[in-house]
């Protein structure tokens, strides 16, 4: 989706057959020195891809340091995780959708993760969840 005040690049895509068959699309948003990379990965229900993420999300993982945090979170009904590093102004917000899709937003030179949450809220995760 568009993100007010940000310039969006042309989306790209690729698919891979090994070691885990999957496809991915990616788009980049820029605003001054800030950059957000949005990726949607279709794992085709391959649970090996999700294993590290689902373990972290299931246990309510949280880590806080003087520089930032990492934590499991929910975006709507989708489990995910959020990371922030104050010193590098780098953030990440990712969600697992219907045990098939992985949506990942990574921001560099951003002020906090609020812009990542704004972009994620504009994505139609329900449409992804309904795909067969």
Short mmCIF file of N, CA and C in Angstrom, two decimals:
data_model
loop_
_atom_site.label_atom_id
_atom_site.label_comp_id
_atom_site.label_asym_id
_atom_site.label_seq_id
_atom_site.Cartn_x
_atom_site.Cartn_y
_atom_site.Cartn_z
N UNK A 1 0.83 -1.21 0.00
CA UNK A 1 0.00 0.00 0.00
C UNK A 1 0.86 1.26 0.00
N UNK A 2 0.24 2.39 -0.33
CA UNK A 2 0.94 3.66 -0.24
C UNK A 2 1.06 4.05 1.23
N UNK A 3 2.10 4.83 1.53
CA UNK A 3 2.34 5.34 2.87
C UNK A 3 2.56 6.84 2.74
N UNK A 4 1.62 7.62 3.29
CA UNK A 4 1.65 9.07 3.13
C UNK A 4 3.00 9.70 3.41
N UNK A 5 3.49 10.49 2.44
CA UNK A 5 4.76 11.18 2.60
C UNK A 5 5.98 10.36 2.22
N UNK A 6 5.79 9.11 1.89
CA UNK A 6 6.89 8.21 1.53
C UNK A 6 6.81 7.89 0.04
N UNK A 7 7.98 7.75 -0.58
CA UNK A 7 8.06 7.35 -1.98
C UNK A 7 8.21 5.84 -2.04
N UNK A 8 7.38 5.19 -2.85
CA UNK A 8 7.37 3.74 -2.95
C UNK A 8 8.05 3.31 -4.25
N UNK A 9 8.96 2.34 -4.15
CA UNK A 9 9.63 1.80 -5.34
C UNK A 9 8.71 0.82 -6.05
N UNK A 10 9.15 0.37 -7.20
CA UNK A 10 8.43 -0.67 -7.93
C UNK A 10 8.65 -1.99 -7.18
N UNK A 11 7.58 -2.75 -7.02
CA UNK A 11 7.67 -4.04 -6.33
C UNK A 11 8.44 -5.03 -7.19
N UNK A 12 9.18 -5.90 -6.53
CA UNK A 12 9.91 -6.97 -7.20
C UNK A 12 9.48 -8.30 -6.59
N UNK A 13 9.77 -9.39 -7.28
CA UNK A 13 9.42 -10.70 -6.76
C UNK A 13 10.38 -11.76 -7.25
N UNK A 14 10.40 -12.86 -6.52
CA UNK A 14 11.24 -13.98 -6.90
C UNK A 14 10.68 -15.25 -6.28
N UNK A 15 11.07 -16.39 -6.83
CA UNK A 15 10.71 -17.64 -6.20
C UNK A 15 11.93 -18.54 -6.18
N UNK A 16 11.94 -19.42 -5.19
CA UNK A 16 13.09 -20.29 -4.97
C UNK A 16 12.56 -21.71 -4.78
N UNK A 17 13.27 -22.69 -5.30
CA UNK A 17 12.82 -24.07 -5.19
C UNK A 17 13.57 -24.87 -4.12
N UNK A 18 14.74 -24.40 -3.70
CA UNK A 18 15.51 -25.15 -2.70
C UNK A 18 16.34 -24.17 -1.87
N UNK A 19 16.64 -24.41 -0.64
CA UNK A 19 16.34 -25.62 0.12
C UNK A 19 14.86 -25.71 0.56
N UNK A 20 14.17 -24.60 0.63
CA UNK A 20 12.73 -24.60 0.93
C UNK A 20 12.04 -23.83 -0.18
N UNK A 21 11.10 -24.46 -0.86
CA UNK A 21 10.39 -23.78 -1.94
C UNK A 21 9.55 -22.65 -1.35
N UNK A 22 9.70 -21.46 -1.90
CA UNK A 22 8.95 -20.30 -1.43
C UNK A 22 9.02 -19.21 -2.48
N UNK A 23 8.14 -18.23 -2.35
CA UNK A 23 8.20 -17.05 -3.21
C UNK A 23 8.16 -15.82 -2.33
N UNK A 24 8.65 -14.71 -2.87
CA UNK A 24 8.78 -13.49 -2.09
C UNK A 24 8.55 -12.28 -2.97
N UNK A 25 7.89 -11.28 -2.41
CA UNK A 25 7.80 -9.99 -3.09
C UNK A 25 8.34 -8.93 -2.14
N UNK A 26 8.85 -7.85 -2.71
CA UNK A 26 9.51 -6.82 -1.90
C UNK A 26 9.27 -5.45 -2.51
N UNK A 27 9.10 -4.46 -1.64
CA UNK A 27 8.99 -3.08 -2.07
C UNK A 27 9.71 -2.22 -1.04
N UNK A 28 10.26 -1.10 -1.49
CA UNK A 28 11.00 -0.21 -0.59
C UNK A 28 10.32 1.15 -0.56
N UNK A 29 10.25 1.72 0.62
CA UNK A 29 9.72 3.07 0.83
C UNK A 29 10.86 3.94 1.32
N UNK A 30 10.96 5.17 0.80
CA UNK A 30 11.99 6.10 1.25
C UNK A 30 11.36 7.46 1.56
N UNK A 31 11.97 8.12 2.55
CA UNK A 31 11.57 9.47 2.93
C UNK A 31 12.81 10.11 3.54
N UNK A 32 13.37 11.08 2.83
CA UNK A 32 14.64 11.68 3.23
C UNK A 32 15.67 10.57 3.43
N UNK A 33 16.25 10.46 4.62
CA UNK A 33 17.26 9.43 4.89
C UNK A 33 16.65 8.12 5.38
N UNK A 34 15.35 8.10 5.64
CA UNK A 34 14.69 6.91 6.16
C UNK A 34 14.33 5.95 5.04
N UNK A 35 14.33 4.65 5.39
CA UNK A 35 14.05 3.61 4.40
C UNK A 35 13.30 2.47 5.10
N UNK A 36 12.25 1.98 4.46
CA UNK A 36 11.52 0.82 4.94
C UNK A 36 11.48 -0.21 3.82
N UNK A 37 11.86 -1.43 4.13
CA UNK A 37 11.76 -2.53 3.18
C UNK A 37 10.64 -3.44 3.65
N UNK A 38 9.67 -3.67 2.78
CA UNK A 38 8.53 -4.54 3.08
C UNK A 38 8.66 -5.80 2.25
N UNK A 39 8.59 -6.97 2.92
CA UNK A 39 8.67 -8.25 2.23
C UNK A 39 7.48 -9.11 2.62
N UNK A 40 6.93 -9.78 1.63
CA UNK A 40 5.88 -10.78 1.87
C UNK A 40 6.42 -12.09 1.32
N UNK A 41 6.53 -13.09 2.18
CA UNK A 41 7.06 -14.39 1.80
C UNK A 41 5.93 -15.41 1.87
N UNK A 42 5.74 -16.16 0.79
CA UNK A 42 4.78 -17.24 0.74
C UNK A 42 5.55 -18.54 0.91
N UNK A 43 5.37 -19.18 2.06
CA UNK A 43 6.10 -20.40 2.36
C UNK A 43 5.39 -21.65 1.88
N UNK A 44 4.17 -21.50 1.36
CA UNK A 44 3.42 -22.66 0.91
C UNK A 44 3.14 -23.65 2.04
N UNK A 45 2.90 -23.13 3.24
CA UNK A 45 2.60 -23.93 4.43
C UNK A 45 3.78 -24.79 4.88
N UNK A 46 4.99 -24.44 4.55
CA UNK A 46 6.16 -25.19 5.00
C UNK A 46 6.52 -24.73 6.41
N UNK A 47 6.23 -25.57 7.39
CA UNK A 47 6.38 -25.21 8.78
C UNK A 47 7.83 -25.04 9.21
N UNK A 48 8.78 -25.64 8.52
CA UNK A 48 10.19 -25.45 8.88
C UNK A 48 10.59 -23.98 8.82
N UNK A 49 10.00 -23.26 7.88
CA UNK A 49 10.31 -21.84 7.76
C UNK A 49 9.86 -21.07 9.00
N UNK A 50 8.73 -21.44 9.56
CA UNK A 50 8.15 -20.72 10.68
C UNK A 50 8.67 -21.15 12.05
N UNK A 51 9.31 -22.29 12.14
CA UNK A 51 9.67 -22.85 13.43
C UNK A 51 10.37 -21.88 14.38
N UNK A 52 11.45 -21.21 13.97
CA UNK A 52 12.10 -20.30 14.93
C UNK A 52 11.19 -19.16 15.38
N UNK A 53 10.38 -18.66 14.47
CA UNK A 53 9.50 -17.54 14.80
C UNK A 53 8.35 -17.96 15.70
N UNK A 54 7.76 -19.12 15.39
CA UNK A 54 6.62 -19.55 16.20
C UNK A 54 7.05 -19.91 17.61
N UNK A 55 8.24 -20.46 17.76
CA UNK A 55 8.74 -20.75 19.11
C UNK A 55 8.89 -19.46 19.90
N UNK A 56 9.48 -18.46 19.31
CA UNK A 56 9.69 -17.18 19.99
C UNK A 56 8.36 -16.51 20.32
N UNK A 57 7.42 -16.54 19.38
CA UNK A 57 6.14 -15.87 19.57
C UNK A 57 5.28 -16.60 20.60
N UNK A 58 5.37 -17.92 20.64
CA UNK A 58 4.51 -18.71 21.52
C UNK A 58 4.85 -18.53 23.00
N UNK A 59 6.09 -18.26 23.30
CA UNK A 59 6.50 -18.17 24.71
C UNK A 59 6.43 -16.75 25.26
N UNK A 60 5.96 -15.80 24.47
CA UNK A 60 5.87 -14.42 24.95
C UNK A 60 7.24 -13.78 25.13
N UNK A 61 8.11 -14.03 24.21
CA UNK A 61 9.50 -13.54 24.26
C UNK A 61 9.56 -12.03 24.43
N UNK A 62 10.41 -11.58 25.37
CA UNK A 62 10.69 -10.15 25.55
C UNK A 62 12.14 -9.98 25.99
N UNK A 63 12.77 -8.98 25.41
CA UNK A 63 14.14 -8.62 25.79
C UNK A 63 14.23 -7.11 25.73
N UNK A 64 14.76 -6.50 26.78
CA UNK A 64 14.91 -5.05 26.80
C UNK A 64 16.33 -4.70 27.21
N UNK A 65 16.92 -3.75 26.50
CA UNK A 65 18.26 -3.27 26.82
C UNK A 65 18.23 -1.75 26.88
N UNK A 66 19.34 -1.15 27.19
CA UNK A 66 19.42 0.31 27.21
C UNK A 66 19.25 0.89 25.81
N UNK A 67 19.51 0.09 24.79
CA UNK A 67 19.44 0.55 23.40
C UNK A 67 18.13 0.24 22.70
N UNK A 68 17.31 -0.66 23.27
CA UNK A 68 16.08 -0.99 22.57
C UNK A 68 15.39 -2.20 23.15
N UNK A 69 14.66 -2.91 22.28
CA UNK A 69 13.90 -4.07 22.74
C UNK A 69 13.65 -5.04 21.60
N UNK A 70 13.25 -6.23 21.99
CA UNK A 70 12.73 -7.27 21.10
C UNK A 70 11.57 -7.88 21.85
N UNK A 71 10.46 -8.14 21.17
CA UNK A 71 9.33 -8.75 21.87
C UNK A 71 8.37 -9.39 20.89
N UNK A 72 7.69 -10.41 21.39
CA UNK A 72 6.60 -10.98 20.60
C UNK A 72 5.42 -10.03 20.72
N UNK A 73 4.58 -10.02 19.71
CA UNK A 73 3.44 -9.10 19.68
C UNK A 73 2.33 -9.71 18.84
N UNK A 74 1.21 -9.05 18.83
CA UNK A 74 0.10 -9.44 17.96
C UNK A 74 -0.22 -8.25 17.06
N UNK A 75 -0.48 -8.53 15.81
CA UNK A 75 -0.96 -7.53 14.87
C UNK A 75 -2.31 -8.04 14.39
N UNK A 76 -3.36 -7.49 14.97
CA UNK A 76 -4.70 -8.05 14.75
C UNK A 76 -4.74 -9.41 15.39
N UNK A 77 -5.05 -10.43 14.60
CA UNK A 77 -5.07 -11.80 15.12
C UNK A 77 -3.82 -12.57 14.73
N UNK A 78 -2.83 -11.88 14.19
CA UNK A 78 -1.62 -12.52 13.69
C UNK A 78 -0.47 -12.37 14.68
N UNK A 79 0.17 -13.50 15.03
CA UNK A 79 1.33 -13.42 15.93
C UNK A 79 2.53 -12.85 15.20
N UNK A 80 3.35 -12.11 15.93
CA UNK A 80 4.52 -11.53 15.30
C UNK A 80 5.57 -11.14 16.31
N UNK A 81 6.54 -10.39 15.85
CA UNK A 81 7.55 -9.85 16.75
C UNK A 81 7.96 -8.46 16.28
N UNK A 82 8.49 -7.71 17.23
CA UNK A 82 8.89 -6.32 16.99
C UNK A 82 10.25 -6.10 17.62
N UNK A 83 11.11 -5.38 16.91
CA UNK A 83 12.46 -5.08 17.41
C UNK A 83 12.74 -3.60 17.20
N UNK A 84 13.51 -3.02 18.11
CA UNK A 84 13.92 -1.63 17.98
C UNK A 84 15.31 -1.46 18.55
N UNK A 85 16.16 -0.72 17.82
CA UNK A 85 17.50 -0.37 18.28
C UNK A 85 17.64 1.14 18.16
N UNK A 86 17.66 1.80 19.28
CA UNK A 86 17.70 3.27 19.34
C UNK A 86 18.98 3.84 18.73
N UNK A 87 20.11 3.20 18.99
CA UNK A 87 21.38 3.76 18.51
C UNK A 87 21.49 3.76 16.99
N UNK A 88 20.97 2.73 16.34
CA UNK A 88 21.05 2.65 14.88
C UNK A 88 19.78 3.15 14.21
N UNK A 89 18.73 3.43 15.01
CA UNK A 89 17.42 3.84 14.46
C UNK A 89 16.89 2.79 13.50
N UNK A 90 17.08 1.52 13.90
CA UNK A 90 16.64 0.38 13.09
C UNK A 90 15.51 -0.32 13.81
N UNK A 91 14.43 -0.61 13.08
CA UNK A 91 13.31 -1.33 13.66
C UNK A 91 12.82 -2.40 12.73
N UNK A 92 12.09 -3.35 13.31
CA UNK A 92 11.53 -4.43 12.52
C UNK A 92 10.19 -4.82 13.12
N UNK A 93 9.24 -5.11 12.25
CA UNK A 93 7.93 -5.62 12.65
C UNK A 93 7.58 -6.73 11.67
N UNK A 94 7.29 -7.91 12.20
CA UNK A 94 7.00 -9.05 11.34
C UNK A 94 5.82 -9.83 11.89
N UNK A 95 5.03 -10.40 11.00
CA UNK A 95 3.89 -11.22 11.41
C UNK A 95 3.82 -12.49 10.57
N UNK A 96 3.29 -13.53 11.19
CA UNK A 96 3.00 -14.78 10.51
C UNK A 96 1.50 -14.79 10.23
N UNK A 97 1.13 -15.02 8.99
CA UNK A 97 -0.27 -14.98 8.60
C UNK A 97 -0.70 -16.37 8.12
N UNK A 98 -1.64 -16.97 8.84
CA UNK A 98 -2.25 -18.25 8.48
C UNK A 98 -1.23 -19.38 8.30
N UNK A 99 -0.15 -19.34 9.06
CA UNK A 99 0.89 -20.38 9.01
C UNK A 99 1.41 -20.60 7.58
N UNK A 100 1.29 -19.57 6.76
CA UNK A 100 1.75 -19.67 5.38
C UNK A 100 2.58 -18.47 4.97
N UNK A 101 2.10 -17.27 5.26
CA UNK A 101 2.77 -16.05 4.83
C UNK A 101 3.55 -15.42 5.98
N UNK A 102 4.66 -14.82 5.63
CA UNK A 102 5.47 -14.09 6.59
C UNK A 102 5.63 -12.67 6.03
N UNK A 103 5.12 -11.68 6.77
CA UNK A 103 5.20 -10.29 6.34
C UNK A 103 6.21 -9.60 7.23
N UNK A 104 7.26 -9.02 6.63
CA UNK A 104 8.35 -8.43 7.39
C UNK A 104 8.60 -6.99 6.94
N UNK A 105 8.61 -6.07 7.88
CA UNK A 105 8.93 -4.67 7.61
C UNK A 105 10.20 -4.33 8.38
N UNK A 106 11.19 -3.80 7.67
CA UNK A 106 12.44 -3.36 8.31
C UNK A 106 12.66 -1.90 7.99
N UNK A 107 12.88 -1.11 9.03
CA UNK A 107 13.09 0.32 8.85
C UNK A 107 14.46 0.76 9.31
N UNK A 108 15.09 1.60 8.52
CA UNK A 108 16.39 2.19 8.86
C UNK A 108 16.25 3.70 8.88
N UNK A 109 16.92 4.33 9.86
CA UNK A 109 16.86 5.78 10.04
C UNK A 109 15.43 6.26 10.30
N UNK A 110 14.68 5.46 11.06
CA UNK A 110 13.32 5.85 11.45
C UNK A 110 13.36 6.29 12.92
N UNK A 111 12.35 7.02 13.36
CA UNK A 111 12.33 7.55 14.74
C UNK A 111 11.89 6.51 15.76
N UNK A 112 11.02 5.59 15.36
CA UNK A 112 10.54 4.51 16.23
C UNK A 112 9.78 3.53 15.35
N UNK A 113 9.15 2.54 15.96
CA UNK A 113 8.47 1.53 15.17
C UNK A 113 7.03 1.92 14.81
N UNK A 114 6.59 3.09 15.21
CA UNK A 114 5.21 3.52 14.91
C UNK A 114 4.94 3.54 13.41
N UNK A 115 5.90 3.97 12.61
CA UNK A 115 5.70 4.03 11.15
C UNK A 115 5.58 2.61 10.58
N UNK A 116 6.27 1.65 11.18
CA UNK A 116 6.15 0.26 10.74
C UNK A 116 4.76 -0.27 11.06
N UNK A 117 4.26 0.06 12.25
CA UNK A 117 2.91 -0.35 12.63
C UNK A 117 1.87 0.31 11.72
N UNK A 118 2.11 1.57 11.34
CA UNK A 118 1.19 2.27 10.44
C UNK A 118 1.13 1.56 9.09
N UNK A 119 2.30 1.23 8.54
CA UNK A 119 2.34 0.55 7.25
C UNK A 119 1.69 -0.83 7.34
N UNK A 120 1.98 -1.56 8.41
CA UNK A 120 1.39 -2.89 8.58
C UNK A 120 -0.13 -2.80 8.66
N UNK A 121 -0.64 -1.75 9.29
CA UNK A 121 -2.09 -1.60 9.43
C UNK A 121 -2.77 -1.33 8.08
N UNK A 122 -2.01 -0.84 7.11
CA UNK A 122 -2.54 -0.57 5.77
C UNK A 122 -2.55 -1.82 4.88
N UNK A 123 -1.84 -2.85 5.31
CA UNK A 123 -1.77 -4.09 4.53
C UNK A 123 -3.01 -4.93 4.81
N UNK A 124 -3.54 -5.57 3.78
CA UNK A 124 -4.72 -6.40 3.92
C UNK A 124 -4.29 -7.82 4.31
N UNK A 125 -3.99 -8.00 5.60
CA UNK A 125 -3.55 -9.31 6.08
C UNK A 125 -4.68 -10.33 6.01
N UNK A 126 -5.91 -9.88 6.14
CA UNK A 126 -7.06 -10.78 6.02
C UNK A 126 -7.14 -11.40 4.63
N UNK A 127 -6.82 -10.63 3.61
CA UNK A 127 -6.83 -11.15 2.25
C UNK A 127 -5.75 -12.23 2.09
N UNK A 128 -4.58 -11.97 2.67
CA UNK A 128 -3.51 -12.99 2.64
C UNK A 128 -3.98 -14.26 3.34
N UNK A 129 -4.58 -14.09 4.53
CA UNK A 129 -5.01 -15.25 5.32
C UNK A 129 -6.03 -16.09 4.56
N UNK A 130 -6.82 -15.49 3.70
CA UNK A 130 -7.85 -16.21 2.96
C UNK A 130 -7.38 -16.89 1.70
N UNK A 131 -6.12 -16.67 1.33
CA UNK A 131 -5.62 -17.27 0.09
C UNK A 131 -5.42 -18.77 0.24
N UNK A 132 -5.74 -19.50 -0.79
CA UNK A 132 -5.61 -20.97 -0.77
C UNK A 132 -4.36 -21.40 -1.49
#
